[in-house]
XYZ file of C-alpha atoms in Angstrom:
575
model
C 34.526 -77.388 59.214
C 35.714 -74.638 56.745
C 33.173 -75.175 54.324
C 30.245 -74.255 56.714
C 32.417 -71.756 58.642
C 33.003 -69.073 54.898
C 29.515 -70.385 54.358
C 28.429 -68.607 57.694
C 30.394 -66.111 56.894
C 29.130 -65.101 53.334
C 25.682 -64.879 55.162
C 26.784 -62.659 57.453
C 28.773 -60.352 54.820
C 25.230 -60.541 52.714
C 23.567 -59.034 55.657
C 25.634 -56.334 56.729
C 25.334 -55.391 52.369
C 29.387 -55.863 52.164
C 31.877 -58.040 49.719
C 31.245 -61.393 49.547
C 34.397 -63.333 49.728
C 34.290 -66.874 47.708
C 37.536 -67.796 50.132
C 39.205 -67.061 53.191
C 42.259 -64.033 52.433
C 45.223 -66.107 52.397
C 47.147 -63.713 55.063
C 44.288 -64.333 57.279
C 44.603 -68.246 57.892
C 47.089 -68.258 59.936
C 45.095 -66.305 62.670
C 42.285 -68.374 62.079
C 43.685 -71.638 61.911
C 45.358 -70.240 65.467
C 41.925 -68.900 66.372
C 40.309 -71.922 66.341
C 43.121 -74.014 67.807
C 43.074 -71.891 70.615
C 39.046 -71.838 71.363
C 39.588 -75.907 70.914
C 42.091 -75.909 73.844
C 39.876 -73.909 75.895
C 36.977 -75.874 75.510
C 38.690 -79.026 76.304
C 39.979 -77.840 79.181
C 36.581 -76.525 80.163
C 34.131 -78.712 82.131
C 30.993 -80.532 79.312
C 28.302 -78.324 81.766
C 30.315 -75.043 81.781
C 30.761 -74.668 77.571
C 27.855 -72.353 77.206
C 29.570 -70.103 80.124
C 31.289 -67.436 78.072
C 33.019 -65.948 80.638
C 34.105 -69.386 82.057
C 35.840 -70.056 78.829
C 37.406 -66.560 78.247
C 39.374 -66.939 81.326
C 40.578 -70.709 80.477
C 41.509 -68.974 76.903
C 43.520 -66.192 79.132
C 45.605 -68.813 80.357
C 46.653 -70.683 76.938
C 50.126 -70.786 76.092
C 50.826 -72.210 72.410
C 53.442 -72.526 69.715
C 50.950 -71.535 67.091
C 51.482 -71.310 62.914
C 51.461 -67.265 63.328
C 53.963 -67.913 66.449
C 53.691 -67.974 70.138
C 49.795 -67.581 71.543
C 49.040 -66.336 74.521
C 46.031 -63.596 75.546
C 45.988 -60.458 77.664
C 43.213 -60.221 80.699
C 40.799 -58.693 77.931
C 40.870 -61.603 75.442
C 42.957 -59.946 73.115
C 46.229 -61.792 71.448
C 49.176 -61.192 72.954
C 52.745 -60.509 71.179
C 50.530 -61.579 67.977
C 52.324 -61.419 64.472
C 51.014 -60.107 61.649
C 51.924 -60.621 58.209
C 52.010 -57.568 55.801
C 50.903 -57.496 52.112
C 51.473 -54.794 49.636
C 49.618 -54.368 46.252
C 52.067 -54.032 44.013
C 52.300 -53.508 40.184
C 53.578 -56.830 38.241
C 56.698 -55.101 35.914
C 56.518 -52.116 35.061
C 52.923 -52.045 32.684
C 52.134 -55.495 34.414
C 48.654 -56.248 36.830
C 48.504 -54.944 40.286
C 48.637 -58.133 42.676
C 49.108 -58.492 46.485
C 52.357 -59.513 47.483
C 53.628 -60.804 50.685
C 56.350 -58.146 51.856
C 56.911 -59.036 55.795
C 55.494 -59.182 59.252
C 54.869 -56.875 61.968
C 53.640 -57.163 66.206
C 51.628 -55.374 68.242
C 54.745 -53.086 69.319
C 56.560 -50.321 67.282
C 59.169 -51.074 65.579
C 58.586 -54.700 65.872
C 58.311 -55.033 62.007
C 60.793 -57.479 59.518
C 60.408 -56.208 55.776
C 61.834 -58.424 53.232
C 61.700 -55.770 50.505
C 59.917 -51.952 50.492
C 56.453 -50.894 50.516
C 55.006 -48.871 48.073
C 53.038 -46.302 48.405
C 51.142 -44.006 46.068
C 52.363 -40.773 44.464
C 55.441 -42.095 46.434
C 56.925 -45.234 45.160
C 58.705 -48.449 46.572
C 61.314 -47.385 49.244
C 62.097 -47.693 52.794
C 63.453 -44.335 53.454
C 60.001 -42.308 52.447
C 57.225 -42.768 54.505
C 53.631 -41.254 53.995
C 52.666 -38.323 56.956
C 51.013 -39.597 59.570
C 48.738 -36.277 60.029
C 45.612 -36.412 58.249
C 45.042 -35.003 54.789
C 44.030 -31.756 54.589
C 40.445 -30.702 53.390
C 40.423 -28.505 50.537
C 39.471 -24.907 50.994
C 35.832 -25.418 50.781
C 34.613 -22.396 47.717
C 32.171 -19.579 48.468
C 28.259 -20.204 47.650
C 28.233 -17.155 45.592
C 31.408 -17.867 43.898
C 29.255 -21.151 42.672
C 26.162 -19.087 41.913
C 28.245 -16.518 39.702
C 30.062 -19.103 37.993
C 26.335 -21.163 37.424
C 25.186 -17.650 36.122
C 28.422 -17.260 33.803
C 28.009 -20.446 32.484
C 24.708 -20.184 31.318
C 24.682 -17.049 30.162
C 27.553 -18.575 28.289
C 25.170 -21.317 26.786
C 22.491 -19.223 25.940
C 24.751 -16.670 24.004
C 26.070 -19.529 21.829
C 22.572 -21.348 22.192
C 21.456 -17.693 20.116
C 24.240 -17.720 17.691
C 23.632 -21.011 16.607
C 19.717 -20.221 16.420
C 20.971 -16.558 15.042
C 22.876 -18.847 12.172
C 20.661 -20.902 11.418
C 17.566 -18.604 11.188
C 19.649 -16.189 8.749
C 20.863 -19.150 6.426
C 17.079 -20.125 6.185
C 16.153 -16.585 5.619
C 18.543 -16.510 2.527
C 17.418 -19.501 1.256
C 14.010 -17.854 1.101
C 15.428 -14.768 -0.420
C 17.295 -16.568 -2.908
C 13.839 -18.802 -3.206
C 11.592 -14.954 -3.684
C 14.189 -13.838 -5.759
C 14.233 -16.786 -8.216
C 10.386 -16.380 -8.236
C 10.260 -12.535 -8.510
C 12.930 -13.131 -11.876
C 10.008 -15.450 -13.043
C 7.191 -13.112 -12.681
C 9.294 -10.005 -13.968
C 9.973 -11.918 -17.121
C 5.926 -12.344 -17.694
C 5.595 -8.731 -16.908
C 7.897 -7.809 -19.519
C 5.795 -10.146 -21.930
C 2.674 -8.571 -20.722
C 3.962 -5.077 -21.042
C 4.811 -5.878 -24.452
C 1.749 -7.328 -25.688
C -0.280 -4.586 -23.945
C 2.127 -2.356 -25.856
C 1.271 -4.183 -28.907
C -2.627 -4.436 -27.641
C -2.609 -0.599 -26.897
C -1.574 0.650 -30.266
C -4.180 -1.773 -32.277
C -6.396 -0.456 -30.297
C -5.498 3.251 -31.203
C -5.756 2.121 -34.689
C -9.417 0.521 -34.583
C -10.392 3.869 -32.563
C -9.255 5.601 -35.498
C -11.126 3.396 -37.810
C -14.262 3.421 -35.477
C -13.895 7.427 -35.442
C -14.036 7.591 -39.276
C -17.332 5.979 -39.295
C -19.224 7.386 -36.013
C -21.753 9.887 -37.060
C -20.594 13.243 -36.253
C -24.030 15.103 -35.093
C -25.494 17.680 -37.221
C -24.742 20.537 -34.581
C -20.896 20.397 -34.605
C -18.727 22.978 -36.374
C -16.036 22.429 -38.645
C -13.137 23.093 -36.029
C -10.545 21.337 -33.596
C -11.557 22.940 -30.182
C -13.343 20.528 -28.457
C -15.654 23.118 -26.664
C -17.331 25.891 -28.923
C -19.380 28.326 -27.980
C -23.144 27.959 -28.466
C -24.625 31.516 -28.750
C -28.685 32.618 -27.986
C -29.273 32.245 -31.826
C -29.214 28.469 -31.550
C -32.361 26.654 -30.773
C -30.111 24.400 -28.621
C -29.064 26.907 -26.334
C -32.632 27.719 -25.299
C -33.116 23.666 -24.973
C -30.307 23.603 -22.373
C -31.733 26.762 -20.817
C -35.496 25.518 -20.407
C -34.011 21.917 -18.994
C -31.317 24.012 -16.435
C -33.979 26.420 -15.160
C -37.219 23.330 -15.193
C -36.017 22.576 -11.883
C -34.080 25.768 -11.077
C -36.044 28.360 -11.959
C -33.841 31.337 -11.139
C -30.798 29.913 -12.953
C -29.677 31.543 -16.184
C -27.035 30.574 -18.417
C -24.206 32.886 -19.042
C -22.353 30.969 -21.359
C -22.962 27.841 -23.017
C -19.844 25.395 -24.761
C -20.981 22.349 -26.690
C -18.342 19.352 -26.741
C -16.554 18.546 -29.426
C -14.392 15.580 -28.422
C -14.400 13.187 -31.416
C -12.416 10.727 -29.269
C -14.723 10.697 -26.374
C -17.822 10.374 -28.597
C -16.431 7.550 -30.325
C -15.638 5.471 -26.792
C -19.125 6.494 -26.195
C -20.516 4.932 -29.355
C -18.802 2.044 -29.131
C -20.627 1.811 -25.880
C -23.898 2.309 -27.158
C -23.240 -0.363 -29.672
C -22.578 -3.033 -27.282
C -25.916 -2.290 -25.040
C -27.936 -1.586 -28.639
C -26.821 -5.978 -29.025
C -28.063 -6.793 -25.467
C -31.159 -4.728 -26.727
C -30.816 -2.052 -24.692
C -31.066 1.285 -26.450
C -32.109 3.301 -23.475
C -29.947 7.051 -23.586
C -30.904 9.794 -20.686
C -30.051 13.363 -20.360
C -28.721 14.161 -16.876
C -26.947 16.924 -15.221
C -23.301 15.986 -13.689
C -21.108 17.716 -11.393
C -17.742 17.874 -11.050
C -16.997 19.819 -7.766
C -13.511 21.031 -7.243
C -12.703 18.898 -10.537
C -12.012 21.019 -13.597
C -14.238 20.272 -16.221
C -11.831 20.727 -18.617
C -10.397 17.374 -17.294
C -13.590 15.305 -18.607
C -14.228 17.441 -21.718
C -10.271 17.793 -23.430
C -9.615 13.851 -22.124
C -8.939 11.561 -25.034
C -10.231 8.286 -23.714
C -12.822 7.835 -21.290
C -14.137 11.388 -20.383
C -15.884 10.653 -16.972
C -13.325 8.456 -14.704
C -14.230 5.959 -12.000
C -10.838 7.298 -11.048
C -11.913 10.640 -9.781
C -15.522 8.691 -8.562
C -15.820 9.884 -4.889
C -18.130 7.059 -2.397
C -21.323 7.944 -1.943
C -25.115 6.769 -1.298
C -24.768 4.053 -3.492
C -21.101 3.644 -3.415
C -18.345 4.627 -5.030
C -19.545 5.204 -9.178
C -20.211 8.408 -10.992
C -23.343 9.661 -10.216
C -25.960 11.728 -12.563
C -29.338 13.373 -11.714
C -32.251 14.054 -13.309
C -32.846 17.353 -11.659
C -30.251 20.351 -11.907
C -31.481 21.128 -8.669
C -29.536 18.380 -7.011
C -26.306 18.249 -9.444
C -25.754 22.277 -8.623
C -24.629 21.270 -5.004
C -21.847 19.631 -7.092
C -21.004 22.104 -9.734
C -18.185 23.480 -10.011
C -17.501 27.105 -9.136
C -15.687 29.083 -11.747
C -12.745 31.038 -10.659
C -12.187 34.791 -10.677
C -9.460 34.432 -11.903
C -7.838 33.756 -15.791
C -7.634 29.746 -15.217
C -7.802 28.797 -18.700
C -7.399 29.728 -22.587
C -10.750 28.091 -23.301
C -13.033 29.671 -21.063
C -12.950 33.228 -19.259
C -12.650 34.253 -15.922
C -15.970 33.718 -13.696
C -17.967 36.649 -12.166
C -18.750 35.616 -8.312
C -21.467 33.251 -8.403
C -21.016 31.489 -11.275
C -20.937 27.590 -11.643
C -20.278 24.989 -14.373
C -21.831 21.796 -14.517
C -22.643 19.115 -17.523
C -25.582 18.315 -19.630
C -24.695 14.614 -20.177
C -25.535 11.533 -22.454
C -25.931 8.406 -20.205
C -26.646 5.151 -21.634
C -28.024 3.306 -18.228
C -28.935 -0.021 -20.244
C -29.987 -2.641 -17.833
C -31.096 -0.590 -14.654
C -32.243 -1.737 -11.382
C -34.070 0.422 -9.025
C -32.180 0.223 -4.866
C -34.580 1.966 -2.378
C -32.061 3.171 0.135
C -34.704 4.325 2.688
C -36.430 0.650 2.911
C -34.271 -0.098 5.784
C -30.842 0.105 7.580
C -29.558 -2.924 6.312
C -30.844 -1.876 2.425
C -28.916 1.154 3.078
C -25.697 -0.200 4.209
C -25.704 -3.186 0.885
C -26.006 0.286 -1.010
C -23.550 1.886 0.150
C -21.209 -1.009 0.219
C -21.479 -1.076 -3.742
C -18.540 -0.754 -6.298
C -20.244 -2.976 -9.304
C -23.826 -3.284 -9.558
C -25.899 -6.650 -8.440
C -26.568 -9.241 -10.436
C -29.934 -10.069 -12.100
C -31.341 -13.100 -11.290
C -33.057 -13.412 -14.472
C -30.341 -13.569 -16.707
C -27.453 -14.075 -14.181
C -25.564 -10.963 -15.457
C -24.977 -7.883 -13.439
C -26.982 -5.062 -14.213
C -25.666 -1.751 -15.684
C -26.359 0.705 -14.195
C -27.811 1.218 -10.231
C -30.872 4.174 -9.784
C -32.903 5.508 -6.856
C -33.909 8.771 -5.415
C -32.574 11.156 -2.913
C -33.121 15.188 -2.281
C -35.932 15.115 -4.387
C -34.039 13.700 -7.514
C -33.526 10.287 -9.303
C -29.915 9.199 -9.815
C -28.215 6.982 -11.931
C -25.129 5.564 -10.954
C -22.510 4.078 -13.331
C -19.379 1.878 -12.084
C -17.532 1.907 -15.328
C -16.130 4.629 -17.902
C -17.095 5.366 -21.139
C -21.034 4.807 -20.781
C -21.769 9.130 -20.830
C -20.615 12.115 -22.612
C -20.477 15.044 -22.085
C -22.352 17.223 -24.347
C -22.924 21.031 -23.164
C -20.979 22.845 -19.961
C -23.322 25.152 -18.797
C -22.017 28.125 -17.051
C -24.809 29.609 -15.031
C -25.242 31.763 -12.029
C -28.567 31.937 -9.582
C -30.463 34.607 -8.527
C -31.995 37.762 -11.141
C -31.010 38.051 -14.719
C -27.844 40.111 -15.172
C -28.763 41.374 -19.334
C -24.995 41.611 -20.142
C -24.557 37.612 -18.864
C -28.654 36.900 -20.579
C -29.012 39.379 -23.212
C -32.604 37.407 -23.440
C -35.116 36.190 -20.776
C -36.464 33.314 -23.463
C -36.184 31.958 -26.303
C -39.596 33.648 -27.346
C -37.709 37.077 -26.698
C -34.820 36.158 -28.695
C -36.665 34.588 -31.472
C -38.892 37.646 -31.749
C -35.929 40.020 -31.735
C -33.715 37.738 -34.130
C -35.825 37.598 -36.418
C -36.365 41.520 -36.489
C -33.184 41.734 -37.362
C -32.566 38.429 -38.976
C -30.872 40.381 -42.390
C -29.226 42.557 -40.174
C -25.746 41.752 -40.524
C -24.792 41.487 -43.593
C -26.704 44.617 -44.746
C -25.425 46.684 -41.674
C -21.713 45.492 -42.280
C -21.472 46.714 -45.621
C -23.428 49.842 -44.783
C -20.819 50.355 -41.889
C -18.422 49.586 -43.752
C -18.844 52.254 -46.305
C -19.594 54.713 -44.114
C -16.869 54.431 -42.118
C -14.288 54.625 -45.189
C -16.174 57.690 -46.545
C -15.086 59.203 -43.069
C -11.842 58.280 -43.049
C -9.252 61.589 -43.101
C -7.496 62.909 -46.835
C -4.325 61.703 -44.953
C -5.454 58.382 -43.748
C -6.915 57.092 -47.828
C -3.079 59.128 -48.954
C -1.248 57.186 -46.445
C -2.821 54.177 -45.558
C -2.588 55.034 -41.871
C -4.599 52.302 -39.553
C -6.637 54.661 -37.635
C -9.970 55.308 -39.002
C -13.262 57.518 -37.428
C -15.745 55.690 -36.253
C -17.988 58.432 -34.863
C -20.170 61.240 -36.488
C -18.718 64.063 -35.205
C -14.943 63.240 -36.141
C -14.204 63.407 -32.349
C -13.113 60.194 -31.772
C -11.011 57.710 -33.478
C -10.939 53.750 -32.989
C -7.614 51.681 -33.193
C -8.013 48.076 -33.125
C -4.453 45.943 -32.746
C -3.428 42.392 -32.130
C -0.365 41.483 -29.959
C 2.147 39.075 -31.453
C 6.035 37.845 -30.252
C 6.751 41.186 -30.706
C 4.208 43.509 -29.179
C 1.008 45.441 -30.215
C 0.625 45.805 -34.423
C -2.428 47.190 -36.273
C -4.757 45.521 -38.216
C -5.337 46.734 -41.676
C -7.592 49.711 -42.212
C -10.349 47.236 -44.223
C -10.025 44.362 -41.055
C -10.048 47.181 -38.449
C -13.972 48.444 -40.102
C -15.000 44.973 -40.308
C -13.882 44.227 -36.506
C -15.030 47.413 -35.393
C -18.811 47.242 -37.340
C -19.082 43.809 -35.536
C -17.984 45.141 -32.289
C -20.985 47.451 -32.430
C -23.447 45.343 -33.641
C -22.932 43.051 -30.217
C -22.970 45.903 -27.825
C -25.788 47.389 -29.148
C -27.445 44.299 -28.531
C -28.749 44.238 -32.506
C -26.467 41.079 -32.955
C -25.677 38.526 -30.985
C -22.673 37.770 -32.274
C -19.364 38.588 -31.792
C -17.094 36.626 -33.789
C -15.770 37.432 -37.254
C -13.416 35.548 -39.777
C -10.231 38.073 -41.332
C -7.890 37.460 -43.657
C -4.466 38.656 -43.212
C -0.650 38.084 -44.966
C -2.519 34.514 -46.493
C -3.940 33.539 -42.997
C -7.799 33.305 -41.817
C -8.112 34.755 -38.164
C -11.062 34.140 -35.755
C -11.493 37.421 -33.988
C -13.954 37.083 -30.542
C -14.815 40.609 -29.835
C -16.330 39.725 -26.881
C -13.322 38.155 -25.285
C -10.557 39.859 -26.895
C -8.728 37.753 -28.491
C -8.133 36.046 -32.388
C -7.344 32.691 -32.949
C -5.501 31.516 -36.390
C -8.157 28.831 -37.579
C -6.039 27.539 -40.078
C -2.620 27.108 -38.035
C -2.339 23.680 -36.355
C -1.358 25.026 -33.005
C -4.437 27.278 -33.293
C -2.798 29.747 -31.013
C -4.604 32.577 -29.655
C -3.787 36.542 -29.599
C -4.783 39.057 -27.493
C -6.745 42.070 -29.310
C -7.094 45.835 -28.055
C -9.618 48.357 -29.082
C -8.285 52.024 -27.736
C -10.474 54.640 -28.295
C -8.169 58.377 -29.117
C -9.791 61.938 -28.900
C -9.763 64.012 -32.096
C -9.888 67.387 -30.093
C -6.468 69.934 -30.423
């Protein structure tokens, strides 16, 4: 029946993987309710035993001749229908915007032009009409596009995405970089604003603290040895007992070093850092003070001794054995392969040229407190912890770091120091090596110069006024008449001595009186029957300082102290 037939037929169309009809297509039941009428006629006329002979009943179906419900059937010698009629449906849209349906537009045979429309076909991108008809050729395949046309246009395109791929990241990177600008700057503003807080309290912190120097400075102890006078070198001459203690602790070690000039240090300011020092350690109970040697190298002394606040600087500390401090030595031996070597040259208005040679080194004050002893030598890894240091170690008995760091090396012991203000210095020693020059050492020892001292210990004042008078009874008619500054300083009226001072406006005389006092002085130090060569002159309501040994006068009493150059010129007599 027709059940079981679209039943059979939804199997088979399950099979083959195609559509699934639920029903029959209504322009198909004609041909199959002729179809079957046809195969019924053909089995009835074919004999019960002969049914299952196919080709028995294709020939009786060859012979059928029917008024069917699709028209006349009849078959051709191959089975097929003959003069069959088809009916043609068209899907076709519903209205204008309405659904697309099938609808039933004629019928057609097997032969051309056998076809009766009722109304026209339509036909996409063409319409509804009878007069256009679709080509019967076959569409024609697009031009098929090169492989490397694909391949450059795959390159193009993602090039293209990885360009805007980087200006997105390219965005997005800079806006988060000036977020954390604006994030540094914001913080930067804050920590300026506490620097200019700090600033001003250290401001406010560094001028209290100029004012309690001041205050400390007014009560440190000035030692006995200091001179009433703003320079803070002076010279120290062979008449002090001092100078012969410097000597004998220079030459204890180097015994063909002699002193050629001597300063002691006058720095008020550095000696009260110093002493505030000392009073700190004195309260831990530690009231040890050494005298070392220290040398600056190519470091101008005159940097430690006219500095107003620490003296020696961890600043100018170079790293070393027991890393970077400032080191001092027990022996001069080892601190004169760090002295510094005094120029030929006029370098400064505090201390003469040098004569080649000559070196400069300190005689220091070091309080070394708390001091632990670092053998270097003990082994390689001892010697790398030592050089490694820039504060000492701690000790383990009281959990504090020790002061100062010691050991030995070329013979010496060495204290180093890893923080300013714990040394002064009190003497540069100029010195040179080798055999004793008698205008540089006028005296071998202090013995010597004791012995001959005191020979003439009422020398000068006797032989000043004796020279004095002698040379103003000498002086010409014309000179006493005239008050002319050159005066005779020899017994046979030969020779007469000038001495003059230069000022802003060139050379000028002394008067006759200063010229015999400069001149019995000058004298007195050449002839080696005084060792000293500075005087004290009054002139036009000022008191001069006049070296005759370096040439030059100083006004004591000005506060710029400056100095003048001073000429002695020696004139012949003879017509």
């Amino acid at each position: 029946d027709y059940q079981t037939y679209v039943e059979r037929l939804q199997n088979a169309q399950r099979v083959s993987r195609r559509e699934v009809w639920t029903d029959l297509p209504n322009y198909a039941v004609e041909h199959v309710v002729d179809s079957i009428v046809a195969i019924a006629k053909a089995l009835s006329l074919t004999p019960k035993e002969l049914r299952m002979d196919g080709h028995f009943v294709t020939r009786k179906l060859r012979e059928l001749v029917f008024d069917g419900v699709s028209g006349i059937v009849s078959f051709t010698d191959d089975g097929d229908r003959l003069n069959s009629t088809y009916t043609i449906h068209n899907m076709q849209r519903d209205g204008e915007y309405g659904e697309l349906v099938w609808e039933n537009i004629g019928s057609t045979g097997n032969q051309i032009g056998s076809a009766t429309l009722k109304s026209g076909v339509c036909f996409a991108q063409i319409g509804c009409s009878n007069n256009v008809w679709p080509t019967d050729r076959y569409p024609e395949v697009p031009a098929s596009v090169a492989i490397w046309v694909v391949i450059v246009i795959v390159i193009i395109s993602s090039l293209l995405v990885l360009v805007l791929l980087k200006y997105w990241r390219s965005r997005a990177k800079k806006k988060y970089y000036l977020l954390e600008m604006e994030k540094k700057m914001q913080a930067m503003g804050k920590i300026d604003t506490e620097l200019l807080e700090i600033n001003n309290q250290v401001e406010v912190a560094t001028k209290r603290q100029a004012s309690l120097i001041l205050k400390r400075a007014e009560l440190v102890e000035i030692p006995v040895t200091w001179t009433n006078t703003d320079e803070t070198i002076v010279d120290v001459t062979p008449n002090d007992s001092e100078y012969w203690d410097v000597f004998d602790k220079l030459r204890n070690t180097k015994p063909n070093a002699y002193i050629s000039k001597l300063w002691r240090v006058q720095n008020k300011s550095l000696l009260t850092y110093y002493s505030f020092h000392k009073d700190r350690l004195s309260t831990q109970g530690f009231t040890n003070e050494r005298s070392v040697w220290h040398g600056t190298s190519a470091l101008d002394p005159s940097i430690v001794y006219d500095d107003q606040q620490d003296g020696f600087m961890m600043q100018f500390a170079a790293k070393g054995l027991w890393g970077r401090g400032i080191y001092f030595a027990d022996k001069s031996t080892y601190s004169h392969n760090y002295a510094y070597r005094v120029p030929q040259y006029d370098f400064s208005d505090k201390r003469p040229r040098g004569v080649h040679g000559e070196r400069e080194m300190f005689l220091t004050k070091l309080l070394t407190g708390n001091e632990i002893f670092m053998d270097r030598t003990k082994s390689r890894l001892k010697s790398d912890e030592c050089k490694a240091l820039i504060i000492p170690p701690t000790d383990s008995s009281t959990n504090q770091r020790y002061h100062t760091v010691t050991g030995e090396t070329n013979g010496s012991q060495v204290w180093i120091v890893y923080e300013n203000g714990r040394a002064y210095p009190e003497y540069l020693v100029r010195y040179y090596c080798g055999n004793r020059d008698s205008k540089r050492t006028p005296f071998e020892s202090k013995s010597e110069a004791m012995r001959k001292l005191n020979l003439n210990a009422n020398f000068d004042e006797q032989n000043l006024k004796a020279s004095m008078n002698k040379s103003f009874q000498r002086q010409s008619l014309t000179a006493r008449l005239f008050g002319t500054t050159d005066f005779q300083t020899t017994d046979d009226n030969q020779t007469t001595v000038s001495w003059k001072f230069r000022d802003d406006n060139g050379w000028k005389s002394y008067s006759v009186g200063n010229q015999k006092i400069i001149e019995s002085v000058y004298q007195s130090f050449t002839n080696g029957t005084s060792l000293n060569s500075i005087i004290q002159i009054t002139s036009d309501q000022w008191t001069y300082e006049v070296n005759v040994n370096h040439m030059n006068q100083k006004n004591i009493e000005h506060s710029g102290h400056k100095k003048r150059d001073v000429e002695r010129k020696v004139m012949s007599n003879e017509k």
